Amino acid sequence: MLKSFFAHCFAPHAGNFPGASRSDCARALDELSENNGESPQRNLNSTDVKKMCDDGNHRACFAYALMALEGQGGLSQNVQLAADILRSSCEHGNEKACFYLARVHDGLTGYDGRGLPRDARQAGHYYRKACSMGNGEACYNFGQLLDQGKADLVDVGSKSSGKGNQSDARKQRRVAKFFGLACEKGVSKGCVNLGVMEWEGKGIPKNEKHALHLFQAACRMGEGAGCGFAGDMLREKVVETQSNNADAAEMYYAGCQNGNARCCLIQAKMLEDAAIDAIKAGTSTGEHALQARARAVMFFRRACELGSALGCKRFLGSNDAFKVIDTRNESEKMWLNVTPQTEESVRTPSK
């Protein structure tokens, strides 16, 4: 079963890549300008922003910290300076500053690849602080740190802190709590990870119906893995509905549309199987079966485009006649491709 393989498989939000996004600093400067009643300016000088920070504007302090982190606005890159400013801004109630400070302690680096030494306890402390201020990504990341055994269950500085004093059952309850908080605040991966925990009943009570609800919620947020797990539960009839297979197909379709290669593969296989079963049962004409097979080929192609080696193999090995039949509706033309009769290359995964 695939669910165990994917359990808690998501990396921390916005903290698992080597550099901060350049748009982070730009957005901070935009917000700073807008709050001052000005039109957005992305070329504010660091001297002006620092003066605003020194005058007590904590939004300016946050923007100045990102300028230091990214080496923007005439500032040389200085991760330590950025961390110091973020810490001060965080203590004055800026939840974004707390979140970014946690990320710096969690391995976020500047564009030169240099940063502060990783400190999971400090990262956990500031993720938890940002979470308490309403930052869902911070809740998710703190849950991940707990799940990976990289953060204490209590705040830094508490006399009772210590990993050895915490039972695994309590740890799992705490992990579930923070994934749940992330989900409530709109972080789709929090919904998926909590759903996996409730489906398996590992460390927390098993609740398959609520797990399905969480997966479907994540799917509506655009998380393809959530669509896929919802489809798995429906197809395996873990939760009974009036039309399990049709409901499962709808979930896999949504997952493929949301960019999940596994969902595209399963959707394609379900279309193939449905066409074969219908012909055997005498309930489908040859034309309908041909259209179903052609749609399957489109979904194999989409899986290939999303990096699936199996999707590429199945698409490239398909009958060429199926590759030119276009059964897409208007909305599908935005994300499903049909191979024209003229020669066209297909993107294949790098590995």
Coordinates of C-alpha atoms in Angstrom, one line a residue:
M1 CA 0.0 0.0 0.0
L2 CA 1.3 3.4 -1.0
K3 CA 0.1 5.4 2.0
S4 CA 2.9 4.2 4.3
F5 CA 5.5 5.2 1.7
F6 CA 4.2 8.7 1.5
A7 CA 3.6 9.2 5.3
H8 CA 4.9 12.6 6.4
C9 CA 7.0 12.7 3.2
F10 CA 6.7 16.5 2.6
A11 CA 9.7 18.7 3.3
P12 CA 9.3 21.7 5.5
H13 CA 7.4 24.5 3.8
A14 CA 9.6 27.2 2.3
G15 CA 12.7 25.9 4.1
N16 CA 14.1 23.1 2.0
F17 CA 15.9 25.0 -0.8
P18 CA 19.2 26.8 -0.7
G19 CA 18.2 30.4 -1.1
A20 CA 15.3 32.6 -0.2
S21 CA 13.0 33.6 -3.1
R22 CA 13.9 36.9 -4.6
S23 CA 10.2 37.8 -4.5
D24 CA 10.2 37.6 -0.7
C25 CA 12.2 40.8 -0.4
A26 CA 10.3 42.4 -3.2
R27 CA 6.9 41.6 -1.6
A28 CA 8.1 42.9 1.8
L29 CA 9.1 46.2 0.1
D30 CA 5.8 46.4 -1.7
E31 CA 3.9 45.9 1.6
L32 CA 6.1 48.5 3.3
S33 CA 5.3 51.0 0.5
E34 CA 1.6 50.3 0.5
N35 CA 1.4 50.7 4.2
N36 CA 3.0 54.1 3.8
G37 CA 0.4 55.1 1.3
E38 CA 2.8 54.9 -1.7
S39 CA 2.8 52.9 -4.9
P40 CA 4.9 49.7 -4.7
Q41 CA 8.6 50.4 -5.1
R42 CA 11.0 47.5 -5.5
N43 CA 14.1 49.7 -5.6
L44 CA 14.0 51.3 -2.1
N45 CA 17.4 52.0 -0.9
S46 CA 18.6 50.1 2.2
T47 CA 19.5 53.3 3.9
D48 CA 15.9 54.6 3.7
V49 CA 14.5 51.2 4.9
K50 CA 17.0 51.1 7.8
K51 CA 16.0 54.6 8.9
M52 CA 12.3 53.5 8.9
C53 CA 13.3 50.5 11.0
D54 CA 15.3 52.6 13.4
D55 CA 12.2 54.9 13.8
G56 CA 10.2 51.9 15.1
N57 CA 8.6 50.5 11.9
H58 CA 8.8 46.8 12.3
R59 CA 7.6 46.1 8.8
A60 CA 10.6 48.1 7.6
C61 CA 12.8 46.0 10.0
F62 CA 11.5 42.8 8.4
A63 CA 12.1 44.2 4.9
Y64 CA 15.6 45.3 5.9
A65 CA 16.4 41.8 7.2
L66 CA 15.4 40.2 3.9
M67 CA 17.5 42.8 2.1
A68 CA 20.5 41.7 4.2
L69 CA 19.6 38.0 3.7
E70 CA 19.5 38.4 -0.1
G71 CA 22.1 41.2 -0.5
Q72 CA 19.6 43.6 -2.0
G73 CA 19.2 47.4 -2.1
G74 CA 22.9 48.1 -1.8
L75 CA 23.5 45.8 1.2
S76 CA 26.1 43.1 1.2
Q77 CA 24.7 39.7 2.0
N78 CA 24.9 39.2 5.8
V79 CA 22.9 36.2 7.2
Q80 CA 23.9 36.9 10.8
L81 CA 22.7 40.6 10.5
A82 CA 19.5 39.3 9.0
A83 CA 19.0 36.9 11.9
D84 CA 19.6 39.6 14.5
I85 CA 17.1 41.9 12.9
L86 CA 14.5 39.2 12.5
R87 CA 14.9 38.2 16.1
S88 CA 14.2 41.8 17.3
S89 CA 11.3 42.1 14.9
C90 CA 9.9 38.7 16.0
E91 CA 10.0 39.8 19.7
H92 CA 8.0 42.8 18.7
G93 CA 5.2 40.6 17.3
N94 CA 6.0 40.2 13.6
E95 CA 5.0 36.6 12.8
K96 CA 6.7 36.7 9.4
A97 CA 10.0 37.7 11.1
C98 CA 9.6 34.7 13.5
F99 CA 9.0 32.4 10.6
Y100 CA 12.0 33.6 8.6
L101 CA 14.2 33.4 11.7
A102 CA 13.1 29.8 12.2
R103 CA 14.0 29.1 8.6
V104 CA 17.4 30.6 9.0
H105 CA 18.0 28.3 12.0
D106 CA 16.5 25.5 9.9
G107 CA 19.1 25.8 7.2
L108 CA 18.0 28.7 5.0
T109 CA 21.0 30.2 3.3
G110 CA 21.8 33.3 1.3
Y111 CA 22.6 33.2 -2.4
D112 CA 26.2 32.4 -1.7
G113 CA 25.2 29.2 -0.1
R114 CA 26.3 30.3 3.4
G115 CA 24.2 30.5 6.5
L116 CA 24.1 29.9 10.2
P117 CA 24.8 26.5 11.7
R118 CA 21.6 24.4 11.8
D119 CA 19.9 24.6 15.2
A120 CA 16.7 22.5 15.3
R121 CA 15.8 23.6 18.8
Q122 CA 16.0 27.3 17.9
A123 CA 14.2 26.6 14.6
G124 CA 11.5 24.8 16.5
H125 CA 11.1 27.6 19.1
Y126 CA 10.6 30.2 16.4
Y127 CA 8.4 28.0 14.2
R128 CA 6.2 27.4 17.3
K129 CA 6.1 31.1 18.1
A130 CA 5.1 32.0 14.5
C131 CA 2.5 29.3 14.6
S132 CA 1.0 30.8 17.8
M133 CA 0.7 34.1 15.9
G134 CA -1.3 32.4 13.1
N135 CA 1.4 31.3 10.5
G136 CA 0.2 28.0 9.1
E137 CA 3.5 27.2 7.4
A138 CA 5.2 27.5 10.7
C139 CA 2.8 25.1 12.3
Y140 CA 3.5 22.6 9.5
N141 CA 7.3 23.0 9.8
F142 CA 7.2 22.6 13.6
G143 CA 5.1 19.4 13.2
Q144 CA 7.7 18.1 10.7
L145 CA 10.6 18.8 13.1
L146 CA 8.7 17.0 15.9
D147 CA 7.9 14.1 13.6
Q148 CA 11.6 13.8 12.6
G149 CA 12.7 13.9 16.2
K150 CA 14.6 17.1 15.6
A151 CA 12.9 19.4 18.1
D152 CA 11.8 19.2 21.7
L153 CA 8.2 19.0 22.6
V154 CA 8.5 22.1 24.8
D155 CA 9.9 25.5 24.2
V156 CA 13.6 26.2 24.3
G157 CA 14.7 27.1 27.8
S158 CA 12.2 25.0 29.7
K159 CA 13.7 22.9 32.4
S160 CA 11.6 19.9 31.4
S161 CA 12.9 19.9 27.8
G162 CA 14.6 16.7 26.7
K163 CA 13.7 14.2 24.0
G164 CA 14.2 11.2 26.3
N165 CA 11.4 12.3 28.6
Q166 CA 8.7 12.2 25.9
S167 CA 6.8 9.1 25.0
D168 CA 6.3 8.2 21.3
A169 CA 2.6 8.3 21.8
R170 CA 2.7 11.9 23.1
K171 CA 5.0 12.9 20.3
Q172 CA 2.6 11.6 17.7
R173 CA -0.3 13.5 19.3
R174 CA 1.7 16.7 19.2
V175 CA 2.7 16.1 15.6
A176 CA -0.9 15.6 14.7
K177 CA -1.9 18.8 16.6
F178 CA 0.5 20.9 14.6
F179 CA -0.4 19.3 11.3
G180 CA -4.0 20.0 12.2
L181 CA -3.3 23.6 13.0
A182 CA -1.5 24.0 9.7
C183 CA -4.5 22.4 7.9
E184 CA -6.9 24.8 9.6
K185 CA -4.8 27.7 8.4
G186 CA -4.9 26.5 4.8
V187 CA -1.6 24.6 4.5
S188 CA -2.6 21.7 2.3
K189 CA 0.3 19.4 3.2
G190 CA -0.7 19.7 6.8
C191 CA -4.1 18.2 5.9
V192 CA -2.5 15.4 3.9
N193 CA 0.0 14.4 6.7
L194 CA -2.8 14.5 9.4
G195 CA -5.0 12.5 7.0
V196 CA -2.3 9.8 6.7
M197 CA -1.9 9.6 10.4
E198 CA -5.6 9.2 10.9
W199 CA -5.9 6.6 8.1
E200 CA -3.1 4.5 9.7
G201 CA -4.1 5.2 13.3
K202 CA -0.4 5.3 14.2
G203 CA 0.0 7.2 17.5
I204 CA -3.5 8.7 17.2
P205 CA -7.0 7.2 17.0
K206 CA -7.8 5.7 13.6
N207 CA -10.5 7.8 11.8
E208 CA -10.9 6.8 8.2
K209 CA -13.9 9.0 7.4
H210 CA -12.2 12.1 8.8
A211 CA -8.9 11.1 6.9
L212 CA -10.9 11.1 3.7
H213 CA -12.4 14.5 4.5
L214 CA -8.8 15.8 5.1
F215 CA -7.5 14.4 1.8
Q216 CA -10.5 15.9 -0.1
A217 CA -9.9 19.3 1.6
A218 CA -6.2 19.2 0.6
C219 CA -7.3 18.3 -2.9
R220 CA -9.6 21.3 -3.1
M221 CA -6.6 23.4 -2.0
G222 CA -4.7 22.1 -5.1
E223 CA -2.6 19.4 -3.4
G224 CA -2.4 16.5 -5.8
A225 CA -1.2 14.0 -3.2
G226 CA -4.4 14.7 -1.2
C227 CA -6.5 13.9 -4.3
G228 CA -4.5 10.7 -4.8
F229 CA -4.9 9.4 -1.3
A230 CA -8.7 10.3 -1.4
G231 CA -8.9 8.3 -4.6
D232 CA -7.0 5.3 -3.0
M233 CA -9.4 5.2 0.0
L234 CA -12.5 5.3 -2.3
R235 CA -11.1 2.8 -4.8
E236 CA -10.2 0.4 -2.0
K237 CA -13.6 1.0 -0.4
V238 CA -12.0 2.0 2.9
V239 CA -14.9 4.4 3.1
E240 CA -18.1 3.3 1.3
T241 CA -20.0 5.7 -1.0
Q242 CA -22.8 5.2 -3.5
S243 CA -20.3 5.1 -6.4
N244 CA -16.8 4.4 -5.1
N245 CA -15.1 3.9 -8.4
A246 CA -16.6 7.0 -10.0
D247 CA -15.7 9.0 -6.9
A248 CA -12.2 7.7 -7.0
A249 CA -11.8 8.5 -10.7
E250 CA -12.9 12.1 -9.9
M251 CA -10.2 12.4 -7.3
Y252 CA -7.5 11.0 -9.5
Y253 CA -8.6 13.3 -12.3
A254 CA -8.3 16.3 -9.9
G255 CA -5.0 15.1 -8.7
C256 CA -3.7 14.9 -12.3
Q257 CA -5.0 18.3 -13.0
N258 CA -3.1 19.5 -9.9
G259 CA 0.1 18.1 -11.2
N260 CA 0.4 14.7 -9.5
A261 CA 2.0 12.2 -11.9
R262 CA 0.7 9.1 -9.9
C263 CA -2.9 10.3 -10.2
C264 CA -2.4 10.7 -14.0
L265 CA -1.1 7.1 -14.3
I266 CA -4.0 5.7 -12.2
Q267 CA -6.5 7.7 -14.2
A268 CA -5.1 6.4 -17.5
K269 CA -5.1 2.8 -16.2
M270 CA -8.7 3.2 -15.0
L271 CA -9.7 4.4 -18.4
E272 CA -8.0 1.5 -20.1
D273 CA -9.6 -1.0 -17.8
A274 CA -13.0 0.5 -18.2
A275 CA -12.8 0.4 -22.0
I276 CA -11.7 -3.3 -21.9
D277 CA -14.4 -4.3 -19.4
A278 CA -17.1 -2.5 -21.3
I279 CA -16.2 -4.3 -24.6
K280 CA -16.2 -7.6 -22.8
A281 CA -19.6 -6.9 -21.3
G282 CA -20.9 -5.7 -24.6
T283 CA -22.0 -2.4 -23.1
S284 CA -19.8 -0.1 -25.2
T285 CA -19.5 0.5 -28.9
G286 CA -16.1 0.3 -30.5
E287 CA -16.1 4.1 -31.0
H288 CA -16.6 4.7 -27.2
A289 CA -13.9 2.3 -26.3
L290 CA -11.6 4.0 -28.8
Q291 CA -12.2 7.4 -27.2
A292 CA -11.6 5.9 -23.8
R293 CA -8.2 4.4 -24.9
A294 CA -7.3 7.8 -26.5
R295 CA -8.1 9.6 -23.3
A296 CA -5.9 7.1 -21.4
V297 CA -3.0 7.9 -23.8
M298 CA -3.4 11.6 -23.0
F299 CA -3.2 10.9 -19.3
F300 CA -0.1 8.7 -19.8
R301 CA 1.4 11.6 -21.7
R302 CA 0.6 14.0 -18.9
A303 CA 2.3 11.7 -16.3
C304 CA 5.3 11.7 -18.6
E305 CA 5.4 15.5 -18.7
L306 CA 5.3 15.5 -14.9
G307 CA 8.4 13.3 -14.7
S308 CA 7.1 9.8 -14.6
A309 CA 9.3 7.3 -16.5
L310 CA 6.4 4.8 -16.6
G311 CA 4.1 7.4 -18.0
C312 CA 6.7 8.1 -20.8
K313 CA 7.1 4.4 -21.5
R314 CA 3.3 3.8 -21.7
F315 CA 2.8 6.9 -23.9
L316 CA 5.6 6.3 -26.3
G317 CA 4.6 2.7 -26.6
S318 CA 1.0 3.5 -27.3
N319 CA -0.6 3.0 -30.7
D320 CA 0.0 6.1 -32.7
A321 CA -3.7 6.1 -33.8
F322 CA -4.7 6.9 -30.2
K323 CA -2.3 9.9 -29.9
V324 CA -4.2 12.0 -32.4
I325 CA -7.8 11.6 -31.1
D326 CA -8.8 14.7 -29.3
T327 CA -11.6 14.2 -26.7
R328 CA -10.7 17.2 -24.5
N329 CA -13.2 19.8 -23.4
E330 CA -12.2 23.4 -23.4
S331 CA -10.8 23.5 -19.9
E332 CA -8.8 20.4 -20.4
K333 CA -7.0 22.1 -23.4
M334 CA -5.2 24.2 -20.8
W335 CA -3.4 21.2 -19.2
L336 CA -3.9 18.0 -21.3
N337 CA -2.0 17.7 -24.6
V338 CA -2.7 15.7 -27.7
T339 CA 0.1 14.8 -30.1
P340 CA -0.5 16.2 -33.5
Q341 CA 0.1 14.2 -36.6
T342 CA 3.3 16.3 -37.3
E343 CA 6.4 15.2 -35.4
E344 CA 6.6 16.5 -31.9
S345 CA 9.0 15.8 -29.0
V346 CA 7.7 14.7 -25.6
R347 CA 9.4 15.9 -22.5
T348 CA 10.9 12.9 -20.6
P349 CA 12.2 12.8 -17.1
S350 CA 15.9 13.4 -16.6
K351 CA 16.4 10.1 -14.8

